[in-house]
C-alpha cells in the first residue's frame, strides 16, 4: 500500500495535523480569517479601504489583540469600560490579497498563556466551540480601531444607500469575533489557511529536511481516503478452513485482505491521537479492530515500514550497531 512518494534517504515521517484533530493539551490554537474586504459595506454602513488597514498592520501586530465582541475595549455591556478577560488571543501575521486583508492569529492556551487580567476562559470556550462542537460554531471577524486626526472619510451612494468609505489613515487595534456577522460578505473564522495564507501554507507536497519528510495532514488524509477505497479488503478475511481452528485457520490470503482493510483505519486513528505512536500501540489497535494477536505485531511493523519506504526503493535490512 503506497500512500505517498517520498524522496530517497528519508527514514522519518512527521505529520503536522489539522487544528480540528490536534489533541489537547499541548497544541497551538491557530486560526485564520478575512478581516476586511474593500468594496463591501458592513452593517454599520462603512467600507474600509484595504490600503488604510494595511498601512496600520504593524500597530495591530505589535499592540493589537483578538477578543470577543470588542468587549475587551468597550465593556460588556458596551460603555462600561475595558474588560481584559475577553481578550482571547494575539495576531501572528497579516497578509493582503487584492481588496482583502487576512489575519493569522493564535488563541491563548497552555503554550501561549493569556495576559494578566484574563484567565483564558473565553479562549477555551471559543476554541472548544470550533473544534469539539458538531457542527462547529461560526465566529465572524470584525475590525476595531479609530480614525487618525487627519483621516479621510468619503460618503458614497451604494445600492441606493449612503455608505461611509474610510480612506484612512486609521489606528487598527483589534479584531473581535462574534456569532453575528458585522460584515455578512466575509466568511467565518477557519482552522485552515485561507486566502493569502492558503497558497503559502498548503503547497500539497512533502517537505524534506535531511532524512525527515514533513507531510501536510491534508495530503496524507487524501491519500488515506484513496487507499481505503482501493484496498477495501476481503470481507471474509477470517473465514476458517474446514476443520481448522485457531492459528492454522488463518490463511495468508485472509491476513493480506485484513491488513489492507484495517491499515487505513489504524492510520486515521494514529493521526487523531487515539493510538499510541509505537509498535506496541499500533499492534493493539490492529487487535482491537479484529486482527489475531499472533499477527498484530507483524502488521504494525509492516505499516511503519510502508510509511517510511520511498516508492521504488527497496527497504534495506537492519544495520548492525
Tab-separated table of C-alpha atoms in Angstrom:
chain	number	residue	atom	x	y	z
A	1	UNK	CA	0.000	0.000	0.000
A	2	UNK	CA	1.793	3.135	-1.213
A	3	UNK	CA	0.344	6.190	0.471
A	4	UNK	CA	2.905	8.771	-0.595
A	5	UNK	CA	6.006	9.053	-2.733
A	6	UNK	CA	8.878	10.166	-0.505
A	7	UNK	CA	12.388	11.170	-1.609
A	8	UNK	CA	15.199	8.605	-1.287
A	9	UNK	CA	17.038	8.692	2.030
A	10	UNK	CA	14.023	9.637	4.142
A	11	UNK	CA	13.624	7.447	7.217
A	12	UNK	CA	11.304	9.566	9.394
A	13	UNK	CA	7.811	10.886	8.689
A	14	UNK	CA	6.387	13.861	10.559
A	15	UNK	CA	2.688	14.643	10.093
A	16	UNK	CA	1.508	18.114	11.229
A	17	UNK	CA	-2.198	17.650	11.995
A	18	UNK	CA	-5.095	19.956	11.223
A	19	UNK	CA	-6.194	22.134	14.118
A	20	UNK	CA	-9.520	20.337	14.279
A	21	UNK	CA	-7.939	16.975	15.132
A	22	UNK	CA	-4.999	18.021	17.254
A	23	UNK	CA	-5.165	16.582	20.732
A	24	UNK	CA	-5.417	18.796	23.793
A	25	UNK	CA	-3.405	19.818	25.759
A	26	UNK	CA	-0.155	20.964	24.167
A	27	UNK	CA	-1.395	22.357	20.882
A	28	UNK	CA	-1.096	25.726	19.219
A	29	UNK	CA	-4.556	27.169	18.637
A	30	UNK	CA	-4.061	28.863	15.282
A	31	UNK	CA	-6.964	30.406	13.384
A	32	UNK	CA	-7.321	32.264	10.077
A	33	UNK	CA	-9.837	34.821	8.876
A	34	UNK	CA	-10.516	37.548	6.340
A	35	UNK	CA	-10.581	40.706	8.460
A	36	UNK	CA	-11.844	43.120	5.824
A	37	UNK	CA	-12.682	43.407	2.138
A	38	UNK	CA	-12.669	46.735	0.328
A	39	UNK	CA	-15.771	47.455	-1.725
A	40	UNK	CA	-18.169	45.713	0.676
A	41	UNK	CA	-20.308	47.743	3.069
A	42	UNK	CA	-20.815	46.347	6.592
A	43	UNK	CA	-23.890	46.520	8.821
A	44	UNK	CA	-22.899	49.982	10.075
A	45	UNK	CA	-22.722	51.344	6.533
A	46	UNK	CA	-18.929	51.528	6.402
A	47	UNK	CA	-16.381	50.366	3.872
A	48	UNK	CA	-12.723	50.333	4.984
A	49	UNK	CA	-10.151	50.830	2.244
A	50	UNK	CA	-7.650	47.973	2.124
A	51	UNK	CA	-4.777	50.475	1.928
A	52	UNK	CA	-5.886	52.057	5.209
A	53	UNK	CA	-5.989	48.772	7.091
A	54	UNK	CA	-2.784	47.516	5.507
A	55	UNK	CA	-0.908	50.682	6.495
A	56	UNK	CA	-1.817	50.041	10.156
A	57	UNK	CA	-0.845	46.381	10.265
A	58	UNK	CA	2.347	46.998	12.277
A	59	UNK	CA	0.361	48.682	15.031
A	60	UNK	CA	-2.118	45.814	15.067
A	61	UNK	CA	0.635	43.184	15.227
A	62	UNK	CA	2.591	44.939	17.965
A	63	UNK	CA	-0.235	46.222	20.188
A	64	UNK	CA	-3.483	44.678	18.986
A	65	UNK	CA	-5.434	41.646	20.133
A	66	UNK	CA	-8.210	39.213	19.289
A	67	UNK	CA	-11.240	39.429	21.566
A	68	UNK	CA	-14.933	38.553	21.818
A	69	UNK	CA	-17.426	41.130	20.524
A	70	UNK	CA	-14.984	44.028	21.153
A	71	UNK	CA	-15.816	43.637	24.860
A	72	UNK	CA	-12.173	43.937	25.927
A	73	UNK	CA	-12.258	47.522	24.637
A	74	UNK	CA	-15.868	48.608	25.055
A	75	UNK	CA	-17.007	46.541	28.021
A	76	UNK	CA	-19.929	44.183	28.472
A	77	UNK	CA	-22.406	45.764	28.131
A	78	UNK	CA	-20.717	48.336	25.850
A	79	UNK	CA	-19.750	51.566	27.561
A	80	UNK	CA	-18.881	50.003	30.918
A	81	UNK	CA	-15.091	50.086	30.486
A	82	UNK	CA	-12.320	47.792	29.267
A	83	UNK	CA	-12.629	44.106	30.190
A	84	UNK	CA	-9.311	42.220	29.699
A	85	UNK	CA	-10.936	38.859	30.450
A	86	UNK	CA	-12.464	38.930	26.961
A	87	UNK	CA	-9.060	39.015	25.240
A	88	UNK	CA	-8.685	35.550	23.694
A	89	UNK	CA	-5.584	35.770	21.510
A	90	UNK	CA	-2.997	37.741	19.573
A	91	UNK	CA	-2.355	38.298	15.859
A	92	UNK	CA	0.614	36.459	14.361
A	93	UNK	CA	0.680	37.692	10.778
A	94	UNK	CA	-1.232	39.909	8.353
A	95	UNK	CA	-1.331	39.390	4.586
A	96	UNK	CA	-3.109	41.093	1.746
A	97	UNK	CA	-4.630	39.710	-1.433
A	98	UNK	CA	-6.171	42.389	-3.629
A	99	UNK	CA	-9.025	44.119	-1.784
A	100	UNK	CA	-8.888	41.661	1.145
A	101	UNK	CA	-6.777	41.673	4.306
A	102	UNK	CA	-6.220	38.301	6.003
A	103	UNK	CA	-5.046	37.552	9.529
A	104	UNK	CA	-3.378	34.543	11.111
A	105	UNK	CA	-3.857	34.572	14.885
A	106	UNK	CA	-3.318	32.352	17.919
A	107	UNK	CA	-5.769	31.838	20.757
A	108	UNK	CA	-4.410	31.538	24.287
A	109	UNK	CA	-3.528	28.073	25.595
A	110	UNK	CA	-1.013	26.420	27.895
A	111	UNK	CA	1.601	27.112	25.177
A	112	UNK	CA	0.539	30.744	24.762
A	113	UNK	CA	-0.624	31.898	28.229
A	114	UNK	CA	-3.118	34.778	28.489
A	115	UNK	CA	-2.041	38.192	29.781
A	116	UNK	CA	-2.730	39.479	33.318
A	117	UNK	CA	-6.434	40.022	33.875
A	118	UNK	CA	-7.500	37.135	31.677
A	119	UNK	CA	-7.896	33.543	32.843
A	120	UNK	CA	-8.099	32.250	29.293
A	121	UNK	CA	-11.648	31.010	29.896
A	122	UNK	CA	-13.078	32.690	26.821
A	123	UNK	CA	-10.208	31.436	24.666
A	124	UNK	CA	-11.082	27.918	25.823
A	125	UNK	CA	-14.760	28.489	25.076
A	126	UNK	CA	-14.138	29.746	21.550
A	127	UNK	CA	-11.617	27.010	20.753
A	128	UNK	CA	-13.907	24.304	22.115
A	129	UNK	CA	-16.795	25.617	20.015
A	130	UNK	CA	-14.604	25.460	16.899
A	131	UNK	CA	-13.080	22.028	17.455
A	132	UNK	CA	-15.445	19.987	19.616
A	133	UNK	CA	-18.965	21.080	18.691
A	134	UNK	CA	-20.762	19.382	15.803
A	135	UNK	CA	-21.385	21.319	13.720
A	136	UNK	CA	-18.673	23.807	14.732
A	137	UNK	CA	-19.742	27.222	15.946
A	138	UNK	CA	-19.383	30.032	13.399
A	139	UNK	CA	-17.374	33.049	14.573
A	140	UNK	CA	-17.207	36.122	12.336
A	141	UNK	CA	-14.433	38.760	12.422
A	142	UNK	CA	-14.992	42.488	12.950
A	143	UNK	CA	-12.244	45.127	12.796
A	144	UNK	CA	-11.920	47.550	15.713
A	145	UNK	CA	-9.924	50.784	15.754
A	146	UNK	CA	-10.213	54.533	15.464
A	147	UNK	CA	-9.689	57.212	12.854
A	148	UNK	CA	-6.481	59.232	12.885
A	149	UNK	CA	-6.903	63.013	13.254
A	150	UNK	CA	-6.186	63.511	9.561
A	151	UNK	CA	-8.328	60.620	8.336
A	152	UNK	CA	-10.286	60.985	5.110
A	153	UNK	CA	-13.857	59.713	5.082
A	154	UNK	CA	-15.944	59.930	1.915
A	155	UNK	CA	-19.681	59.437	1.559
A	156	UNK	CA	-20.842	57.437	-1.432
A	157	UNK	CA	-24.172	56.008	-2.532
A	158	UNK	CA	-24.131	52.205	-2.771
A	159	UNK	CA	-27.275	50.413	-3.904
A	160	UNK	CA	-29.361	53.439	-3.061
A	161	UNK	CA	-27.908	53.739	0.456
A	162	UNK	CA	-25.282	56.137	1.774
A	163	UNK	CA	-22.007	54.497	2.779
A	164	UNK	CA	-19.000	55.924	4.632
A	165	UNK	CA	-15.804	54.984	2.797
A	166	UNK	CA	-12.858	55.170	5.196
A	167	UNK	CA	-9.731	56.032	3.254
A	168	UNK	CA	-7.539	56.396	6.334
A	169	UNK	CA	-5.234	56.696	7.989
A	170	UNK	CA	-6.642	54.604	10.836
A	171	UNK	CA	-5.334	53.014	14.018
A	172	UNK	CA	-6.114	49.305	13.967
A	173	UNK	CA	-6.262	47.847	17.473
A	174	UNK	CA	-8.243	44.650	17.424
A	175	UNK	CA	-10.415	42.098	15.688
A	176	UNK	CA	-13.483	40.957	17.587
A	177	UNK	CA	-15.039	37.551	16.994
A	178	UNK	CA	-18.815	37.459	17.154
A	179	UNK	CA	-21.553	34.991	16.305
A	180	UNK	CA	-23.415	37.688	14.395
A	181	UNK	CA	-21.546	38.800	11.283
A	182	UNK	CA	-20.706	42.503	11.216
A	183	UNK	CA	-19.886	42.040	7.554
A	184	UNK	CA	-22.038	39.226	6.092
A	185	UNK	CA	-19.851	39.070	2.990
A	186	UNK	CA	-16.875	37.755	4.988
A	187	UNK	CA	-16.560	34.037	5.784
A	188	UNK	CA	-16.345	32.787	9.381
A	189	UNK	CA	-13.102	32.013	11.179
A	190	UNK	CA	-11.278	28.984	9.768
A	191	UNK	CA	-8.883	26.425	11.232
A	192	UNK	CA	-7.421	26.001	7.761
A	193	UNK	CA	-5.235	28.558	5.961
A	194	UNK	CA	-7.388	30.640	3.640
A	195	UNK	CA	-6.998	33.466	1.179
A	196	UNK	CA	-3.465	34.875	1.148
A	197	UNK	CA	-2.310	32.156	3.577
A	198	UNK	CA	-3.732	29.200	1.686
A	199	UNK	CA	-1.187	29.131	-1.125
A	200	UNK	CA	1.756	29.783	1.180
A	201	UNK	CA	0.927	27.148	3.805
A	202	UNK	CA	-0.761	24.415	1.784
A	203	UNK	CA	1.651	23.503	-1.013
A	204	UNK	CA	0.352	19.930	-1.069
A	205	UNK	CA	3.842	18.402	-1.309
A	206	UNK	CA	6.059	16.759	1.312
A	207	UNK	CA	8.900	18.974	2.531
A	208	UNK	CA	12.221	17.180	3.000
A	209	UNK	CA	14.566	18.204	5.801
A	210	UNK	CA	17.568	15.888	5.597
A	211	UNK	CA	16.290	12.415	6.427
A	212	UNK	CA	12.912	13.692	7.619
A	213	UNK	CA	9.845	14.259	5.443
A	214	UNK	CA	7.169	16.632	6.728
A	215	UNK	CA	3.874	15.731	5.072
A	216	UNK	CA	0.874	18.089	5.258
A	217	UNK	CA	-2.034	16.398	7.021
A	218	UNK	CA	-4.472	17.184	4.215
A	219	UNK	CA	-2.238	15.390	1.714
A	220	UNK	CA	-1.938	12.294	3.852
A	221	UNK	CA	-5.650	12.299	4.675
A	222	UNK	CA	-6.456	12.354	0.961
A	223	UNK	CA	-4.026	9.507	0.345
A	224	UNK	CA	-5.573	7.508	3.170
A	225	UNK	CA	-9.036	8.001	1.735
A	226	UNK	CA	-7.872	6.809	-1.669
A	227	UNK	CA	-6.102	3.849	-0.093
A	228	UNK	CA	-9.243	2.885	1.802
A	229	UNK	CA	-11.205	2.865	-1.451
A	230	UNK	CA	-8.599	0.970	-3.479
A	231	UNK	CA	-7.810	-1.615	-0.785
A	232	UNK	CA	-11.238	-2.448	0.520
A	233	UNK	CA	-10.042	-5.922	1.610
A	234	UNK	CA	-11.689	-9.292	1.902
A	235	UNK	CA	-14.987	-9.154	3.857
A	236	UNK	CA	-14.443	-12.817	4.773
A	237	UNK	CA	-10.827	-12.333	5.840
A	238	UNK	CA	-11.068	-14.645	8.813
A	239	UNK	CA	-13.182	-17.438	7.331
A	240	UNK	CA	-11.685	-20.610	8.808
A	241	UNK	CA	-10.583	-23.531	6.722
A	242	UNK	CA	-12.790	-26.544	7.093
A	243	UNK	CA	-11.981	-28.438	10.268
A	244	UNK	CA	-9.330	-25.959	11.463
A	245	UNK	CA	-9.440	-23.562	14.386
A	246	UNK	CA	-7.072	-21.078	15.970
A	247	UNK	CA	-3.836	-20.063	14.229
A	248	UNK	CA	-3.978	-22.760	11.483
A	249	UNK	CA	-7.341	-21.339	10.376
A	250	UNK	CA	-5.815	-18.008	9.374
A	251	UNK	CA	-4.850	-18.067	5.709
A	252	UNK	CA	-2.070	-15.894	4.276
A	253	UNK	CA	-4.567	-14.511	1.780
A	254	UNK	CA	-7.005	-13.706	4.556
A	255	UNK	CA	-4.374	-11.817	6.556
A	256	UNK	CA	-3.429	-9.794	3.477
A	257	UNK	CA	-7.042	-8.787	2.910
A	258	UNK	CA	-7.472	-7.974	6.589
A	259	UNK	CA	-4.349	-5.809	6.610
A	260	UNK	CA	-5.446	-3.890	3.522
A	261	UNK	CA	-8.831	-3.240	5.098
A	262	UNK	CA	-7.603	-2.198	8.553
A	263	UNK	CA	-4.360	-0.326	7.840
A	264	UNK	CA	-6.090	2.895	6.676
A	265	UNK	CA	-8.311	2.842	9.780
A	266	UNK	CA	-5.344	2.389	12.107
A	267	UNK	CA	-3.536	5.260	10.398
A	268	UNK	CA	-6.503	7.572	10.780
A	269	UNK	CA	-6.704	6.794	14.493
A	270	UNK	CA	-2.958	7.329	14.803
A	271	UNK	CA	-3.298	10.762	13.195
A	272	UNK	CA	-6.119	11.707	15.540
A	273	UNK	CA	-4.112	10.789	18.629
A	274	UNK	CA	-6.289	7.779	19.502
A	275	UNK	CA	-3.426	5.318	19.062
A	276	UNK	CA	-0.076	5.373	20.830
A	277	UNK	CA	2.720	6.163	18.391
A	278	UNK	CA	4.711	2.969	18.966
A	279	UNK	CA	4.813	-0.546	17.521
A	280	UNK	CA	3.077	-1.838	20.638
A	281	UNK	CA	0.366	0.831	20.438
A	282	UNK	CA	-0.267	0.229	16.737
A	283	UNK	CA	-0.361	-3.546	17.281
A	284	UNK	CA	-3.010	-3.070	19.982
A	285	UNK	CA	-5.050	-1.015	17.537
A	286	UNK	CA	-4.950	-3.829	14.991
A	287	UNK	CA	-6.069	-6.325	17.652
A	288	UNK	CA	-8.918	-4.052	18.721
A	289	UNK	CA	-10.154	-3.918	15.117
A	290	UNK	CA	-10.207	-7.716	14.803
A	291	UNK	CA	-6.667	-8.828	13.953
A	292	UNK	CA	-5.460	-12.038	15.645
A	293	UNK	CA	-2.888	-11.181	18.302
A	294	UNK	CA	-0.359	-13.505	16.700
A	295	UNK	CA	-0.359	-11.343	13.541
A	296	UNK	CA	-0.824	-7.847	15.007
A	297	UNK	CA	2.851	-7.041	15.624
A	298	UNK	CA	3.815	-8.065	12.096
A	299	UNK	CA	1.096	-5.789	10.700
A	300	UNK	CA	2.281	-2.887	12.865
A	301	UNK	CA	5.876	-3.310	11.645
A	302	UNK	CA	4.698	-3.573	8.046
A	303	UNK	CA	2.683	-0.384	8.363
A	304	UNK	CA	5.665	1.514	9.786
A	305	UNK	CA	7.896	0.157	7.001
A	306	UNK	CA	5.475	1.232	4.267
A	307	UNK	CA	5.188	4.756	5.649
A	308	UNK	CA	8.924	5.450	5.555
A	309	UNK	CA	9.952	3.456	2.465
A	310	UNK	CA	10.075	5.716	-0.660
A	311	UNK	CA	8.278	4.492	-3.743
A	312	UNK	CA	10.514	2.349	-5.929
A	313	UNK	CA	13.190	1.978	-3.223
A	314	UNK	CA	13.546	-1.449	-1.643
A	315	UNK	CA	13.882	-1.304	2.133
A	316	UNK	CA	17.340	-2.299	3.361
A	317	UNK	CA	17.900	-4.755	6.146
A	318	UNK	CA	18.543	-3.554	9.659
A	319	UNK	CA	22.054	-2.265	10.054
A	320	UNK	CA	24.232	-3.771	12.735
A	321	UNK	CA	25.029	-1.452	15.679
